[in-house]
C-alpha cells in the first residue's frame, strides 16, 4: 500500500507549475542563453543552502519542508503575474524557479524511490514512477494550450500550489520505516559542505562518469531546446501561433514519452540491461543531430527534440536512476541532489554562456550550434559506454559491502576464538583449533609453539592438523615430537615434516638417516624417497631399500603402537617405487584403520603400477575421500580415459560419480575432455561433479581450453530441464490432492534436484565467464538477507546475455523466493506427459521415485 501511495504522489507532485510553452513564447528564444546562465547561478545558491539541510534532515522531512517553500513561492509569483509592471520580471523569475523546482523535486523523489525499493523492485517500478513525471508534463502542456485560449495562464500557478499541498498531505502517510534514518552528521562549515560532494565524485570513477554523462546530456538538451526554438521562430512569426506550436509539441513530446514508458522502457531495460539502455538516447541523438547539420530544417529540429524529450524521461531516466542504485546510501544522499541540481544547472549555465558567445558575441552561423551539440553527444556516447563496465564492478562492490556484516560477524568470532587460546580450557582450545583448520593462521604464529608443547596429546594433534598444509614453517618445533610418547602425535608430526620436507636441509636429513633414532631415520628415508622418486640410482646409493627392509624385519607393523612406523614405511615404498615391498601396500589397502588404508592408497598411487590401478578402480564406489581420489589421479588421464569410457558403456553410475573428483587433480587437456564428456551424462550428480571439477581446473590452470560452445549448450539445456522440473513440482505434482509417502519423497527429491541443478548452472556460468564472480553471486543468491538476494539477481540481470538471462533469471529468482511460484515460467503439461518425463527421466533417482509414485497413484489411467 505504501508503494502505491508513493506512485500516486509521483503523478501529482511532478506536474509542472505551468507549461514551458507559454513562458518560452513570452521570453523569446533569443533570450534563452541569458536565462540558462541565470538558472546556473540560482542553482548554485540553492545547492549551497540545500546541501546544509541534507546533512541535518531526514529525506522525508526535507521533502515536505522544501515543498512548503515552493508553495509559498508559487502563490507569490501567481499574485505578481496579475500586475503588468511585474509581468516580465515575474516571467523570468518563474522560469528560473520552474527549472530549479523541476530538478529538485525530481531528485527528491528518486532519493525516496531508492530508499523504498530494492534493485529488483526498482527495475519493475521505476518505469511506472517515470510515468508520473511524464503524465505531469502532458497535463501541464495541454493545460497551457487550453488555458491560453480562453483565460489567463496565471491561474495555473495557484492550481499547482494546491496540488503540491495535496501531495504533501499524502506523503505524510508513508511510514518512516520505509525510509532510512539519517545518520548523525559531522559538523562542517558551509564551505566544506560545498566541497564535500566534489570530493565524493573525485573518489568514485562511477560517480565521475555519471556526473559527466548528466552534464553532457543537459548541455545537449539545452542547446537542442535553442535549436528547436530557433527553427520554430523562423517558421511562426505570430506569438499566438508560436504559443500554440510550443504547447502542442511539448505535450506531444510528453505523450510519446509516456507511450515509450508504458510499452517499451521495462522491456528495453530488461532485455538490454542498464548499460546498453543508457546508450539508446545519445546514439539516436547522434543520428538526428547529424541529419540536422546537413539538412537544417524544422522537421529535423522537431525529430531531434522529440528524441531527446521522449527518451530522456523514460528509458534514459530509468537507466540513470538504476545506475545510482549500487552507490552506498550515505554517499548517495550527499551526491544525488548535487548531481541533479548543481551539475544539471551548471551544464545549463555553460550552454547559455556558449550560446551567448556563438550568437551574440561572434554572430556565428547556426550550424556551429549544431556542431557543438554533435560534439557533446559524442562525448555522451563515450562516457555512457565507459560507465557500463564500471557499473558491474560498483554493483559487485555494493554486494560485498551489503554482505560485510556477515564478514564482520565472523571477525568478531575469530577474535573470541583467539582469546580462548589464552583463557580457555582444553575442550574449548580443541574447538578453536578446529575452527581455524581451514582459515589463515597468521594471527596464531606466536601461540603455535606453546600449543605444540602442551601436555594434552589431543591439543598437540589438533594443532598439527591445523598447520599441516599452511605455508608457515614450524619444522623446528615439530621435530622433537617424533620422540613423543603418544603414537598418534608421532604420526601427525611425521606427516607434517614430510609435507614440509623441502624446508629440511639435505645435510640435516643425512645426519638423521645415519645417526638419528628410528623415527628420525624413517623421516629422512621418506623425505629422500620423495625427493629422488624418479632417480633410483641415488636411492640405491642411500640404501633406502635395505634400510626399509631392516625396519620391516625388526618391527611388528601390526602393533597399533607402531602405526606411525607403518605409515612411514608405506610412504617410502610408494615414493621410491620399491616393488619388493608392494605386497605390504596391497595387504593394507583393506586395513580397517581408515588412516592406514588411505596411506596405502596413496602409496599405491605413487607407484603407478597397473597392479594397484585395477584394485583402486574396484574399491572406488566405497572410498570417497580426497586422498583416495588423489591416489587414483596419479595414474594419469590416459588410463583413466579408457576406464571412464568403459564405465559409461556399462552405465556404472556409482563409479562414474567419483571420476570427476579424480580428474580435477590432473592438470592436462585429456582431463578436460573427460570432464566435458561427463558433464553431458544423464545422472545429475555425475554432471554436477563433472562441472564442478571443470571449474576447479579452470581456476587453477586458466590455460586449459574448455569448449565454450558446449558450455553455452549446457547452460540452455540445464535451464530448460530445471524449468520443466519446477513446473512438474509446482503446477502438477504439488497440486495433486492425494498425499502419501511416495508423493512426499518425490517432491523432496525434485526440490533437491532443482537446487543441485541451480548449482550446475552457476558453475557453468563461472566457467563461461571466468572474470565474473559467479560463485560469489551464488552465495549471495542463497543469503538469508532478502535485499542481498534481490541485488544479486539484479547484478546477474545486467551481465548475462539476453538468451541466457531469459532462461536462467526466472529459475534463480524462484530459488531466491521459494514462496513465490509465480516466478516460474509456466509450461502446460498433461499428467501423462508428466509421468513420461519423470518415469523415463535421465536421472535414475527421479525415475525410481516417480515409478513408485505412479504405481500407487493411477491418475493418468483413471
Short mmCIF file of C-alpha atoms in Angstrom, two decimals, residues 26-192:
data_model
loop_
_atom_site.label_atom_id
_atom_site.label_comp_id
_atom_site.label_asym_id
_atom_site.label_seq_id
_atom_site.Cartn_x
_atom_site.Cartn_y
_atom_site.Cartn_z
CA UNK A 26 6.87 35.38 -23.84
CA UNK A 27 10.62 35.49 -23.25
CA UNK A 28 11.71 34.86 -26.82
CA UNK A 29 14.21 32.25 -27.90
CA UNK A 30 16.97 34.85 -28.32
CA UNK A 31 16.93 35.44 -24.55
CA UNK A 32 17.19 31.78 -23.61
CA UNK A 33 21.03 31.77 -23.23
CA UNK A 34 20.78 34.51 -20.57
CA UNK A 35 18.09 32.56 -18.75
CA UNK A 36 20.32 29.47 -18.81
CA UNK A 37 23.09 31.41 -17.07
CA UNK A 38 20.56 32.68 -14.55
CA UNK A 39 19.43 29.10 -13.89
CA UNK A 40 23.04 28.09 -13.17
CA UNK A 41 23.54 30.94 -10.69
CA UNK A 42 20.23 30.24 -8.96
CA UNK A 43 21.04 26.53 -8.76
CA UNK A 44 24.41 27.29 -7.19
CA UNK A 45 22.72 29.24 -4.40
CA UNK A 46 20.05 26.58 -3.93
CA UNK A 47 22.70 23.84 -3.79
CA UNK A 48 24.58 25.63 -1.01
CA UNK A 49 21.52 26.01 1.20
CA UNK A 50 20.02 22.66 0.28
CA UNK A 51 23.33 20.88 0.97
CA UNK A 52 23.26 22.22 4.53
CA UNK A 53 19.78 20.80 5.05
CA UNK A 54 20.58 17.33 3.61
CA UNK A 55 23.22 16.84 6.28
CA UNK A 56 20.82 17.51 9.17
CA UNK A 57 17.33 16.49 7.99
CA UNK A 58 15.81 13.17 7.11
CA UNK A 59 14.76 12.82 3.45
CA UNK A 60 11.03 12.78 4.20
CA UNK A 61 11.18 15.91 6.38
CA UNK A 62 13.36 17.71 3.84
CA UNK A 63 10.91 16.74 1.10
CA UNK A 64 7.94 18.27 2.95
CA UNK A 65 9.69 21.48 4.02
CA UNK A 66 11.14 22.24 0.60
CA UNK A 67 7.72 21.82 -1.00
CA UNK A 68 6.11 24.14 1.55
CA UNK A 69 8.63 26.76 0.40
CA UNK A 70 7.71 26.02 -3.22
CA UNK A 71 4.00 26.52 -2.46
CA UNK A 72 4.75 29.92 -0.95
CA UNK A 73 6.83 30.92 -4.00
CA UNK A 74 4.08 29.80 -6.40
CA UNK A 75 1.46 31.88 -4.58
CA UNK A 76 3.72 34.96 -4.58
CA UNK A 77 4.59 34.51 -8.27
CA UNK A 78 0.96 33.97 -9.20
CA UNK A 79 -0.02 37.15 -7.39
CA UNK A 80 2.74 39.20 -9.06
CA UNK A 81 1.75 37.99 -12.52
CA UNK A 82 -1.54 39.91 -12.21
CA UNK A 83 0.36 43.22 -12.22
CA UNK A 84 1.51 44.49 -15.62
CA UNK A 85 4.60 46.19 -14.23
CA UNK A 86 5.85 42.90 -12.73
CA UNK A 87 4.85 40.56 -15.52
CA UNK A 88 8.14 40.46 -17.45
CA UNK A 89 10.40 40.11 -14.45
CA UNK A 90 7.99 37.57 -12.94
CA UNK A 91 8.11 35.52 -16.14
CA UNK A 92 11.91 35.33 -15.91
CA UNK A 93 11.87 34.54 -12.20
CA UNK A 94 9.15 31.96 -12.73
CA UNK A 95 11.16 30.27 -15.48
CA UNK A 96 14.17 30.13 -13.14
CA UNK A 97 12.01 28.76 -10.34
CA UNK A 98 10.44 26.16 -12.64
CA UNK A 99 13.85 24.99 -13.79
CA UNK A 100 15.15 24.57 -10.24
CA UNK A 101 11.87 23.16 -8.90
CA UNK A 102 11.60 20.55 -11.66
CA UNK A 103 15.12 19.26 -11.00
CA UNK A 104 14.92 19.47 -7.20
CA UNK A 105 11.52 17.79 -6.83
CA UNK A 106 12.52 15.00 -9.21
CA UNK A 107 15.77 14.50 -7.31
CA UNK A 108 13.91 14.23 -4.00
CA UNK A 109 11.55 11.71 -5.48
CA UNK A 110 14.31 9.49 -6.80
CA UNK A 111 16.09 9.61 -3.44
CA UNK A 112 12.87 8.39 -1.84
CA UNK A 113 12.50 5.77 -4.55
CA UNK A 114 16.00 4.48 -3.91
CA UNK A 115 15.16 4.14 -0.23
CA UNK A 116 11.78 2.50 -0.76
CA UNK A 117 12.73 -0.04 -3.42
CA UNK A 118 15.47 -2.62 -3.71
CA UNK A 119 17.27 -3.33 -7.00
CA UNK A 120 14.72 -5.86 -8.32
CA UNK A 121 11.74 -3.72 -7.34
CA UNK A 122 13.43 -0.65 -8.83
CA UNK A 123 13.69 -2.33 -12.24
CA UNK A 124 9.97 -3.14 -12.01
CA UNK A 125 8.65 0.14 -10.57
CA UNK A 126 10.97 2.84 -11.85
CA UNK A 127 9.28 2.71 -15.24
CA UNK A 128 5.89 3.26 -13.58
CA UNK A 129 7.27 6.04 -11.40
CA UNK A 130 8.59 7.74 -14.53
CA UNK A 131 5.04 7.77 -15.87
CA UNK A 132 4.14 10.24 -13.11
CA UNK A 133 6.66 12.78 -14.34
CA UNK A 134 5.64 12.31 -17.94
CA UNK A 135 1.92 12.47 -17.11
CA UNK A 136 2.58 15.72 -15.25
CA UNK A 137 4.31 17.13 -18.31
CA UNK A 138 1.40 16.11 -20.54
CA UNK A 139 -1.22 17.67 -18.26
CA UNK A 140 0.84 20.84 -17.88
CA UNK A 141 1.42 21.18 -21.61
CA UNK A 142 -2.18 20.63 -22.65
CA UNK A 143 -3.43 22.90 -19.86
CA UNK A 144 -1.14 25.61 -21.21
CA UNK A 145 -2.59 25.20 -24.70
CA UNK A 146 -6.20 25.15 -23.49
CA UNK A 147 -5.99 27.88 -20.84
CA UNK A 148 -4.12 30.28 -23.13
CA UNK A 149 -7.13 30.24 -25.50
CA UNK A 150 -9.83 31.44 -23.05
CA UNK A 151 -8.28 32.70 -19.76
CA UNK A 152 -5.10 33.97 -18.18
CA UNK A 153 -2.47 31.31 -17.54
CA UNK A 154 -1.59 32.75 -14.11
CA UNK A 155 -4.37 30.61 -12.60
CA UNK A 156 -2.24 27.54 -13.26
CA UNK A 157 0.20 28.66 -10.58
CA UNK A 158 -2.47 28.53 -7.87
CA UNK A 159 -3.64 25.13 -9.17
CA UNK A 160 -0.07 23.83 -8.96
CA UNK A 161 0.26 25.18 -5.39
CA UNK A 162 -2.93 23.36 -4.43
CA UNK A 163 -1.68 20.09 -5.91
CA UNK A 164 1.62 20.43 -4.06
CA UNK A 165 -0.26 20.88 -0.81
CA UNK A 166 -2.31 17.77 -1.51
CA UNK A 167 0.86 15.80 -2.34
CA UNK A 168 2.48 16.87 0.95
CA UNK A 169 -0.61 15.65 2.79
CA UNK A 170 -0.32 12.26 1.08
CA UNK A 171 3.43 11.82 1.65
CA UNK A 172 2.87 12.06 5.39
CA UNK A 173 1.15 8.68 5.07
CA UNK A 174 4.37 6.95 4.07
CA UNK A 175 5.64 5.04 7.05
CA UNK A 176 9.01 6.18 8.37
CA UNK A 177 10.18 2.54 8.46
CA UNK A 178 10.45 2.60 4.72
CA UNK A 179 12.94 5.45 4.75
CA UNK A 180 16.46 5.03 6.07
CA UNK A 181 17.02 7.28 9.08
CA UNK A 182 19.63 9.96 8.67
CA UNK A 183 22.91 9.36 10.45
CA UNK A 184 24.20 11.96 12.90
CA UNK A 185 26.25 14.25 10.67
CA UNK A 186 29.71 15.50 11.32
CA UNK A 187 29.60 19.28 11.75
CA UNK A 188 31.13 21.05 8.77
CA UNK A 189 31.44 24.61 7.60
CA UNK A 190 29.37 25.87 4.67
CA UNK A 191 32.49 25.85 2.51
CA UNK A 192 33.18 22.23 3.40
#
